[in-house]
PDB file of C-alpha atoms in Angstrom:
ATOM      1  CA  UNK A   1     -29.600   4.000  -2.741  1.00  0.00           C
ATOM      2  CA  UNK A   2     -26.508   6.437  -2.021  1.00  0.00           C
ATOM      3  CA  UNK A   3     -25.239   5.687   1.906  1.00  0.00           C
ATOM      4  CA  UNK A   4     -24.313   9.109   3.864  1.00  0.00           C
ATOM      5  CA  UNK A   5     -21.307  10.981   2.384  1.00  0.00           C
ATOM      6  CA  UNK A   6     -18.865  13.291   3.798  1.00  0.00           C
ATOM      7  CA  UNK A   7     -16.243  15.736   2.255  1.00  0.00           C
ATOM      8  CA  UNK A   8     -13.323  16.407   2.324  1.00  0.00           C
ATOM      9  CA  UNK A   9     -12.209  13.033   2.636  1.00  0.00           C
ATOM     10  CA  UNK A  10      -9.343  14.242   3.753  1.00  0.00           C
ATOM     11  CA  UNK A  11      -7.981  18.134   5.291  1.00  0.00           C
ATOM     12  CA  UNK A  12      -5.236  19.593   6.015  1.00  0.00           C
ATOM     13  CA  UNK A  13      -4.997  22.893   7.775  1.00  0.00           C
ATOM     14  CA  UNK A  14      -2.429  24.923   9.782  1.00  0.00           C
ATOM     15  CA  UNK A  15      -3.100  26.088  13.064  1.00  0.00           C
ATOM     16  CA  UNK A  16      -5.369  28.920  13.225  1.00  0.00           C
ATOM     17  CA  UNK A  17      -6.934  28.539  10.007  1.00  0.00           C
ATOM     18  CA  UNK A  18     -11.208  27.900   9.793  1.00  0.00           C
ATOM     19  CA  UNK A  19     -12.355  24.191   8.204  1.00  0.00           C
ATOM     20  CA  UNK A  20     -15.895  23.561   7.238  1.00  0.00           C
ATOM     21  CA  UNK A  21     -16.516  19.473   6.799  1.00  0.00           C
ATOM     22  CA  UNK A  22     -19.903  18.439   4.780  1.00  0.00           C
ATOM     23  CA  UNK A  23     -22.224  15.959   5.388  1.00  0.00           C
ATOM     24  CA  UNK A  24     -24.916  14.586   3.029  1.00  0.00           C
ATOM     25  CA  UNK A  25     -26.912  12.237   4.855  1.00  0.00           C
ATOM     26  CA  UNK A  26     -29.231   9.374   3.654  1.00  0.00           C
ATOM     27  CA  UNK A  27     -32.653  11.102   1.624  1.00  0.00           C
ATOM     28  CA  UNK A  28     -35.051  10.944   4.481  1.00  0.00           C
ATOM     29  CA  UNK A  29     -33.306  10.644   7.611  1.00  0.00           C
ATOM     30  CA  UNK A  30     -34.189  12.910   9.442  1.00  0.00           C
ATOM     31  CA  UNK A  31     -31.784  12.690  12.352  1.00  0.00           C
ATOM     32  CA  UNK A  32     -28.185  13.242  11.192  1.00  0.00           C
ATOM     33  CA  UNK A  33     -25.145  13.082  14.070  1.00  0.00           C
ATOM     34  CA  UNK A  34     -21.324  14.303  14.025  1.00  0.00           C
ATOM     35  CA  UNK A  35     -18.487  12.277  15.865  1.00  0.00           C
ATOM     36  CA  UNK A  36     -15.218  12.366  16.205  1.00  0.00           C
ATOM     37  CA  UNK A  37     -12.366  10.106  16.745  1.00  0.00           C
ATOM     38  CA  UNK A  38      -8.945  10.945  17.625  1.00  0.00           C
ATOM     39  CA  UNK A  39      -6.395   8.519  17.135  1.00  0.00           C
ATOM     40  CA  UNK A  40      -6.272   5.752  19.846  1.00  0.00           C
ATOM     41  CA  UNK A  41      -9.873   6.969  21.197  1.00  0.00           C
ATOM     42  CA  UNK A  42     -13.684   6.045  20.499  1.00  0.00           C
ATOM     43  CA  UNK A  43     -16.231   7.758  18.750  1.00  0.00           C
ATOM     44  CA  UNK A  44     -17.065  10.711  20.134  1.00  0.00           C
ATOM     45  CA  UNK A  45     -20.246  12.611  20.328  1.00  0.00           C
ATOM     46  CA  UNK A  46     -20.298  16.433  19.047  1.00  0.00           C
ATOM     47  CA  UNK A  47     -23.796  17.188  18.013  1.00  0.00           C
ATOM     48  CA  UNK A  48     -27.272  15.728  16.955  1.00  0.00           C
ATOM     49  CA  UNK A  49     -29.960  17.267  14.560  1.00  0.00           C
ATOM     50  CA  UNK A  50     -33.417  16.196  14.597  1.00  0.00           C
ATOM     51  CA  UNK A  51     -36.081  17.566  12.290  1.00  0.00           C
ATOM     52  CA  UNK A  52     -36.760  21.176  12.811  1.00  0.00           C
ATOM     53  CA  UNK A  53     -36.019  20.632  16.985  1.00  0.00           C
ATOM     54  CA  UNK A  54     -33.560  22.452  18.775  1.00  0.00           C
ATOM     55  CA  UNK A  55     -30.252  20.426  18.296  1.00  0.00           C
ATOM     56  CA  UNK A  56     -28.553  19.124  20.660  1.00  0.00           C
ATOM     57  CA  UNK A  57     -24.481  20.622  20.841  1.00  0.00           C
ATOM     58  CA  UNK A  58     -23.971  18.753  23.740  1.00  0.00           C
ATOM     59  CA  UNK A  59     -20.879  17.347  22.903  1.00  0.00           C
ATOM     60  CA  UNK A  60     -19.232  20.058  21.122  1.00  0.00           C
ATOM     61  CA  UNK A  61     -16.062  20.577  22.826  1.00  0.00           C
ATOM     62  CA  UNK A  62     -15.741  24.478  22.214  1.00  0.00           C
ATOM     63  CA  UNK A  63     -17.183  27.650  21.176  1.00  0.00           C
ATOM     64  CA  UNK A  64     -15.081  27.142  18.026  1.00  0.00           C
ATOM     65  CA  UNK A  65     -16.846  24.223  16.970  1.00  0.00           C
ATOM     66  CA  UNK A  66     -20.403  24.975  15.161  1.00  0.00           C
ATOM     67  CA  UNK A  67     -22.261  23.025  12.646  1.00  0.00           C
ATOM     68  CA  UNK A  68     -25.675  23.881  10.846  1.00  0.00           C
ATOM     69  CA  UNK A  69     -28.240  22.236   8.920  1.00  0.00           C
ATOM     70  CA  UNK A  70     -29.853  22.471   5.894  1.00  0.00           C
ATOM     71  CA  UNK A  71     -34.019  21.302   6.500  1.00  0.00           C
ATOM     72  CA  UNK A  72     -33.523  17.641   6.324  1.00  0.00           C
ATOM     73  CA  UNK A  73     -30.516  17.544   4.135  1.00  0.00           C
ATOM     74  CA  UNK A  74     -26.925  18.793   4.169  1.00  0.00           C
ATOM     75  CA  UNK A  75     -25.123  19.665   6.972  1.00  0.00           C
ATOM     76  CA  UNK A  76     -21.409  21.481   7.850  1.00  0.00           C
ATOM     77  CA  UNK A  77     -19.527  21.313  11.081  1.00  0.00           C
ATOM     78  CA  UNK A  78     -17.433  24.334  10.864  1.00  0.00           C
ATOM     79  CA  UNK A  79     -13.947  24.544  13.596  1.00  0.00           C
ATOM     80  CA  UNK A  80     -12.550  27.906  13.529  1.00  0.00           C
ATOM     81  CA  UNK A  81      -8.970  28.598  14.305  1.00  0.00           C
ATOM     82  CA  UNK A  82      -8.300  24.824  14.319  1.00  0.00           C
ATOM     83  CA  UNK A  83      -5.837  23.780  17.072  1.00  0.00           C
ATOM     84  CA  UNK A  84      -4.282  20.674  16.753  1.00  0.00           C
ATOM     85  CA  UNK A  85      -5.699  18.280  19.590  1.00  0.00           C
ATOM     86  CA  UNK A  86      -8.274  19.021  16.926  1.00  0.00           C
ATOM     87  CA  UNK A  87      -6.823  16.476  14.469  1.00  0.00           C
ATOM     88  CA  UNK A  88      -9.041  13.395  14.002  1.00  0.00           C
ATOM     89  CA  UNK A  89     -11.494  11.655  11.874  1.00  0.00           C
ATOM     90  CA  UNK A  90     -14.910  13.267  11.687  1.00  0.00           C
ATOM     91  CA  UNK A  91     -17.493  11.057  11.003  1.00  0.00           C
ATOM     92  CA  UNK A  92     -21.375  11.756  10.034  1.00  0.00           C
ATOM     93  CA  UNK A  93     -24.004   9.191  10.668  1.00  0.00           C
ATOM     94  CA  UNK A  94     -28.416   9.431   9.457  1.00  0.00           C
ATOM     95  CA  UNK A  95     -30.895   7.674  10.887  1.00  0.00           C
ATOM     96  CA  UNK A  96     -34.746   8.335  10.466  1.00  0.00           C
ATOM     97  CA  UNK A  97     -36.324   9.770  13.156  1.00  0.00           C
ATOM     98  CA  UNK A  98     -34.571   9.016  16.463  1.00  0.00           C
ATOM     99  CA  UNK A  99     -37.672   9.706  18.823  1.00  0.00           C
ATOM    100  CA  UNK A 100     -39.291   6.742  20.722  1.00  0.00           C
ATOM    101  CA  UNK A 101     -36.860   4.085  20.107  1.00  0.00           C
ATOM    102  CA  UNK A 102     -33.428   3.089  18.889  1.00  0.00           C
ATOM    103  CA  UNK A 103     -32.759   4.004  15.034  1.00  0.00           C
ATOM    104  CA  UNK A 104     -30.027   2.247  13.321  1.00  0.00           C
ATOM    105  CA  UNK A 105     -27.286   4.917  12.407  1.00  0.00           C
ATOM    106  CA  UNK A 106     -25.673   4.967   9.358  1.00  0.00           C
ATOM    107  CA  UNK A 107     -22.034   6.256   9.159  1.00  0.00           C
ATOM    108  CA  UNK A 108     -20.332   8.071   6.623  1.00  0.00           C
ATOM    109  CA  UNK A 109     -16.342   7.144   5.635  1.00  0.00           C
ATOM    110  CA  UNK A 110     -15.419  10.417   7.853  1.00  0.00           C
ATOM    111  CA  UNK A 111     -12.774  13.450   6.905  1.00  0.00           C
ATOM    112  CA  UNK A 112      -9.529  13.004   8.221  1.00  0.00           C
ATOM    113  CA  UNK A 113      -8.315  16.554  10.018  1.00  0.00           C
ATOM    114  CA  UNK A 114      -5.009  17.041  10.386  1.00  0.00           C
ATOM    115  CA  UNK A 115      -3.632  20.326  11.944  1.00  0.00           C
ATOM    116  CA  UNK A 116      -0.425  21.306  11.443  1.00  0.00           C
TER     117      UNK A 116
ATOM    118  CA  UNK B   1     -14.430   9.849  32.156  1.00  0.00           C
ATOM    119  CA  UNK B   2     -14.938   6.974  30.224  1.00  0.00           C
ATOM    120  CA  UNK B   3     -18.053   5.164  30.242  1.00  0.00           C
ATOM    121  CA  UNK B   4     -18.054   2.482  28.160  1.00  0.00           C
ATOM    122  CA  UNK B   5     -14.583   0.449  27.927  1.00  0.00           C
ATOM    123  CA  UNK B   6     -13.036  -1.980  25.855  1.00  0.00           C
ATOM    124  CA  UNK B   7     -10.232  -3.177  27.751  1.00  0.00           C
ATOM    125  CA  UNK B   8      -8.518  -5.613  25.089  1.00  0.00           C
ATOM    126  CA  UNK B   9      -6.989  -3.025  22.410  1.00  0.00           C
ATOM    127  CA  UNK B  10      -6.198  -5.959  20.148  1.00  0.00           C
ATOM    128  CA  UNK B  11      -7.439  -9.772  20.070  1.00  0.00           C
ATOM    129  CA  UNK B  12      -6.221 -12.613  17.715  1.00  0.00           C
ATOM    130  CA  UNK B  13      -7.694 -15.910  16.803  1.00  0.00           C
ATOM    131  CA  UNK B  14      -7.735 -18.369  14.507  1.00  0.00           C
ATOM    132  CA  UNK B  15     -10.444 -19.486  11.888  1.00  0.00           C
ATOM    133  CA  UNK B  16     -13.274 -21.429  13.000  1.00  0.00           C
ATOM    134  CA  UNK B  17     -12.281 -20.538  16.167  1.00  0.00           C
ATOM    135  CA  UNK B  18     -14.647 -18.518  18.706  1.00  0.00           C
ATOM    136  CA  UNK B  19     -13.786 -14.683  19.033  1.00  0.00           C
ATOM    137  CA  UNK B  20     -15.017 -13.400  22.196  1.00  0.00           C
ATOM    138  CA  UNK B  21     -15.042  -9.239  22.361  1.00  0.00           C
ATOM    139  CA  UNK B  22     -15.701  -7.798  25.751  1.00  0.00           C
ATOM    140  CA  UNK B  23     -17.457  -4.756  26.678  1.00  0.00           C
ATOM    141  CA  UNK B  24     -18.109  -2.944  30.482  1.00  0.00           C
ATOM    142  CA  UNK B  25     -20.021   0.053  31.035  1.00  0.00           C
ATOM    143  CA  UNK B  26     -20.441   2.586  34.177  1.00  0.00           C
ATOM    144  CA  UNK B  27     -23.327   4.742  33.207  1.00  0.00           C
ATOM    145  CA  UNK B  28     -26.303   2.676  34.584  1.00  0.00           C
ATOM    146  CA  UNK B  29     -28.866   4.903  32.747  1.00  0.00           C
ATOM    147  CA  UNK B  30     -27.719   2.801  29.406  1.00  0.00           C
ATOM    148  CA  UNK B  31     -30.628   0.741  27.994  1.00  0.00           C
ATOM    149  CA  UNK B  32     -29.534  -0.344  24.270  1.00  0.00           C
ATOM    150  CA  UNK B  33     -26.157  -1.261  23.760  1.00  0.00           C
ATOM    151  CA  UNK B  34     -24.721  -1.921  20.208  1.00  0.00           C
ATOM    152  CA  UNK B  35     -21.330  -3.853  18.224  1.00  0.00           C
ATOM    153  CA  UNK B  36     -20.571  -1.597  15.604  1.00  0.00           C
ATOM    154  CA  UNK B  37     -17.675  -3.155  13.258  1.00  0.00           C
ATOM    155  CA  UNK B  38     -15.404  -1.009  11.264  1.00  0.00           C
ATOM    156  CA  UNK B  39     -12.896  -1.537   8.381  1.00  0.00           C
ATOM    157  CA  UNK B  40     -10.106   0.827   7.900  1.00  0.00           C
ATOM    158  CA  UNK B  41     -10.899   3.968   5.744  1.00  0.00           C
ATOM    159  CA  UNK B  42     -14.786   3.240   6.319  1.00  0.00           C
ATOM    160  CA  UNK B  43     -17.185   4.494   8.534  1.00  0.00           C
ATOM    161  CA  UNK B  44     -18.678   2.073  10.810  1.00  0.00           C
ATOM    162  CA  UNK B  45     -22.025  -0.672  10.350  1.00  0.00           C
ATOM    163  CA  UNK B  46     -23.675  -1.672  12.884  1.00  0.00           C
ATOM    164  CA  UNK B  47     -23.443  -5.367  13.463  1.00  0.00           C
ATOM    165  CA  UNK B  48     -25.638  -6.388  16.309  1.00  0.00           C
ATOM    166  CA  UNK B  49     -27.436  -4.677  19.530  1.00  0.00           C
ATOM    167  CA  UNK B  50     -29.469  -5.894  22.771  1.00  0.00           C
ATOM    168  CA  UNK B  51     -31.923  -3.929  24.506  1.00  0.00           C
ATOM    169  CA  UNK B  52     -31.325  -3.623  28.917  1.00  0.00           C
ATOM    170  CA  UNK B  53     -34.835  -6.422  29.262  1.00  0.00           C
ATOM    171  CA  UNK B  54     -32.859  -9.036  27.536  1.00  0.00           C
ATOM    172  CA  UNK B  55     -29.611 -10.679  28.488  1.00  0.00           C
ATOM    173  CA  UNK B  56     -28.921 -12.479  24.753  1.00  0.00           C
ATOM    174  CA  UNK B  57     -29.804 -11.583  21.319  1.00  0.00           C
ATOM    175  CA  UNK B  58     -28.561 -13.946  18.313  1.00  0.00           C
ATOM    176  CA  UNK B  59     -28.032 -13.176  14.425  1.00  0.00           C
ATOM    177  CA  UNK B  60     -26.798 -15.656  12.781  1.00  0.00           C
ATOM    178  CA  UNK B  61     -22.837 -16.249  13.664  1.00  0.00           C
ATOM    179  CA  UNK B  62     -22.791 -13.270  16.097  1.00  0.00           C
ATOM    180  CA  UNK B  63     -24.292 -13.353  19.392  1.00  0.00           C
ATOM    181  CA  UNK B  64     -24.311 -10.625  22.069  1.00  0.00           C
ATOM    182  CA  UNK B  65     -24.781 -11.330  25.703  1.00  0.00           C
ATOM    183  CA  UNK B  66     -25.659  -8.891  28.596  1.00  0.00           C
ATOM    184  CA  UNK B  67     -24.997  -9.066  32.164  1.00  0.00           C
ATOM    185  CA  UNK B  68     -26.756  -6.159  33.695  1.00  0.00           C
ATOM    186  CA  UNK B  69     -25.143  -6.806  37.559  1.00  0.00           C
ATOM    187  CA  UNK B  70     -22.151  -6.812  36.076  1.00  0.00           C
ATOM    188  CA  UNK B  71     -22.749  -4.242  33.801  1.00  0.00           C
ATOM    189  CA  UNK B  72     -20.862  -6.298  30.955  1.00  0.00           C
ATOM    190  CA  UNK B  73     -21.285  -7.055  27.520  1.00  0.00           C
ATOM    191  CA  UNK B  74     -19.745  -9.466  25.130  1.00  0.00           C
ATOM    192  CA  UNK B  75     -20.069 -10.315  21.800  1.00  0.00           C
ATOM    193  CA  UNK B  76     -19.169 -14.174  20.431  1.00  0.00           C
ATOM    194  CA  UNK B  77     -18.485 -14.650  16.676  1.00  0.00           C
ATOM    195  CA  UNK B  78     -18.967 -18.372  15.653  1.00  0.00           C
ATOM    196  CA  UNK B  79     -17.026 -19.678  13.588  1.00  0.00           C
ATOM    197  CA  UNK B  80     -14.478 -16.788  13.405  1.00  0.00           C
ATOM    198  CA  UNK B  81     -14.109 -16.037   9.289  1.00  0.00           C
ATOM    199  CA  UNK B  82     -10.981 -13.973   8.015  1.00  0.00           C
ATOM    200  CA  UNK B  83     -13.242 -11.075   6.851  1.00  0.00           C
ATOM    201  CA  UNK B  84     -14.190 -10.735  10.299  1.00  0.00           C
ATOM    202  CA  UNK B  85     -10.662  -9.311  10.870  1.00  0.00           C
ATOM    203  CA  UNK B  86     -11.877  -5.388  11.491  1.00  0.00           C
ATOM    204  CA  UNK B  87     -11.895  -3.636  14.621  1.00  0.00           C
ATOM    205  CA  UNK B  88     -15.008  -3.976  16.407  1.00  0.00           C
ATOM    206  CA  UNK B  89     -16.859  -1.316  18.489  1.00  0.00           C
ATOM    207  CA  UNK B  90     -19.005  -1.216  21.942  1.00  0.00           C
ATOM    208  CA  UNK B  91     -21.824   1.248  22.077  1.00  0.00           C
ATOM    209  CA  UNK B  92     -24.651   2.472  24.339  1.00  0.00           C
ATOM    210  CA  UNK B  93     -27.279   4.922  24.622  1.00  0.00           C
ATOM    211  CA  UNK B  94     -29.746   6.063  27.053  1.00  0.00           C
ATOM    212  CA  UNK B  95     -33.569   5.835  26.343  1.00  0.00           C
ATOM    213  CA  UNK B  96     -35.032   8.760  25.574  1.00  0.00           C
ATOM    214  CA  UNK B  97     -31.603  10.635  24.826  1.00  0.00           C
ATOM    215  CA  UNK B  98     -31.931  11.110  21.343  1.00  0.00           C
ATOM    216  CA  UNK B  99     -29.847   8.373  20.311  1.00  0.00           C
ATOM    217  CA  UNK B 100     -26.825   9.440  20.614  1.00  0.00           C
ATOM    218  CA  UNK B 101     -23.641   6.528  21.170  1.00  0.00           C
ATOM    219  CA  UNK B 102     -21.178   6.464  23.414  1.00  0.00           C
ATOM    220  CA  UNK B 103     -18.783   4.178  22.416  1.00  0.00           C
ATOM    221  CA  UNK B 104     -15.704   2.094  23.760  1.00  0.00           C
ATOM    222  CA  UNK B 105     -12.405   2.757  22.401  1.00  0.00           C
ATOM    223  CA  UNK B 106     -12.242  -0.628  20.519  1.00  0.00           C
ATOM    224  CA  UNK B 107     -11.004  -3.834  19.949  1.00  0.00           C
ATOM    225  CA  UNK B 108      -9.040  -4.722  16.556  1.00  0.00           C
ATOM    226  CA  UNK B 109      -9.655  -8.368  15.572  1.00  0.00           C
ATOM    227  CA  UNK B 110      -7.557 -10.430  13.674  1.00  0.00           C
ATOM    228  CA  UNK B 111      -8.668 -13.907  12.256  1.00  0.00           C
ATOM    229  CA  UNK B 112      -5.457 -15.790  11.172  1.00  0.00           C
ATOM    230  CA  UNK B 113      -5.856 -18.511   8.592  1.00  0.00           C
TER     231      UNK B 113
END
């Protein structure tokens, strides 16, 4: 079956300007999770979906990062007015449900942000 | 703050040879800890993990110890191939904390013929 796919595969934006990335995760995984990674750095946690539960935006790293989801499918993290520190590769990742025990995560081939 | 670290940006060895990735961690809340590998322009698959009660877990070539005093992890490849070249990444989660990975920065392996 399809893996998890993201779009773009590759943006880029000038300062100031909104982006809105997609992620279609595997059918029936019902947990889906946005990183990021900026160049030289690890993954980096931004946000976690879980069924119809409350997500978790703990890692978001501003009020001008948002992402929704779609029941147990799609789902778009949306920066407005980009900076650029916000430049990196933003990866998706599925699993099936996350709750009493480690779920294997499957990643997406990320969008690559650049911000002029 | 960075709580899982992967002090060796870069690592070389030769085929057939052992590769030995190292791992350290801060956060002792961490209870699963995962080797993710990833090729350029790919996201990343999960190689091989170890939950906090054990101290080795084996799959075939790869092996990944844990040394929970030391909080330290290490993964051995045996043999090293050349399509292990890829740059390999340390990650860990808490129990209970809906999965979510925090990861080391990572270590780019190179397996020279």
């Amino acid at each position: 079956g399809a893996g998890v796919s993201q779009s773009p595969s590759n943006k880029v934006t000038e300062k100031g300007k909104d982006v809105e990335l997609r992620c279609d995760p595997i059918s029936g995984h019902t947990a889906l999770y946005w990183y990021r990674q900026r160049l030289g750095q690890g993954l980096e946690f931004l946000i976690y979906f879980q069924g119809n539960s409350a997500p978790d935006k703990s890692g978001l790293p501003s009020d001008r990062f948002s992402a929704e989801r779609t029941g147990e499918s799609v789902s778009t993290l949306t920066i407005q007015r980009t900076q650029q520190e916000d430049s990196a590769v933003y990866l998706c990742a599925s699993s099936l449900e996350a709750s009493g025990g480690y779920r294997e995560q499957f990643f997406g081939p990320g969008t690559r942000l650049t911000v002029l | 703050d960075q709580q899982v670290k992967q002090n060796s940006p870069s690592l070389s060895v030769q085929e057939g040879r052992i590769s030995i990735l190292n791992c350290d961690y801060t956060n002792s809340m961490f209870d699963y800890f995962l080797w993710y590998k990833k090729y350029p322009a790919e996201g990343p698959t999960f190689l091989i993990s170890i939950s906090s009660i054990k101290d080795k877990n084996e799959d075939g070539r790869f092996t990944v110890f844990l040394n929970k005093s030391a909080k330290h992890l290490s993964l051995h490849i045996v043999p090293s191939q050349p399509g292990d070249s890829a740059v390999y990444f340390c990650a860990a989660t808490e129990g209970g904390g809906g999965n979510k990975l925090t990861f080391g920065t990572g270590t780019q392996l190179k397996v020279e013929l």
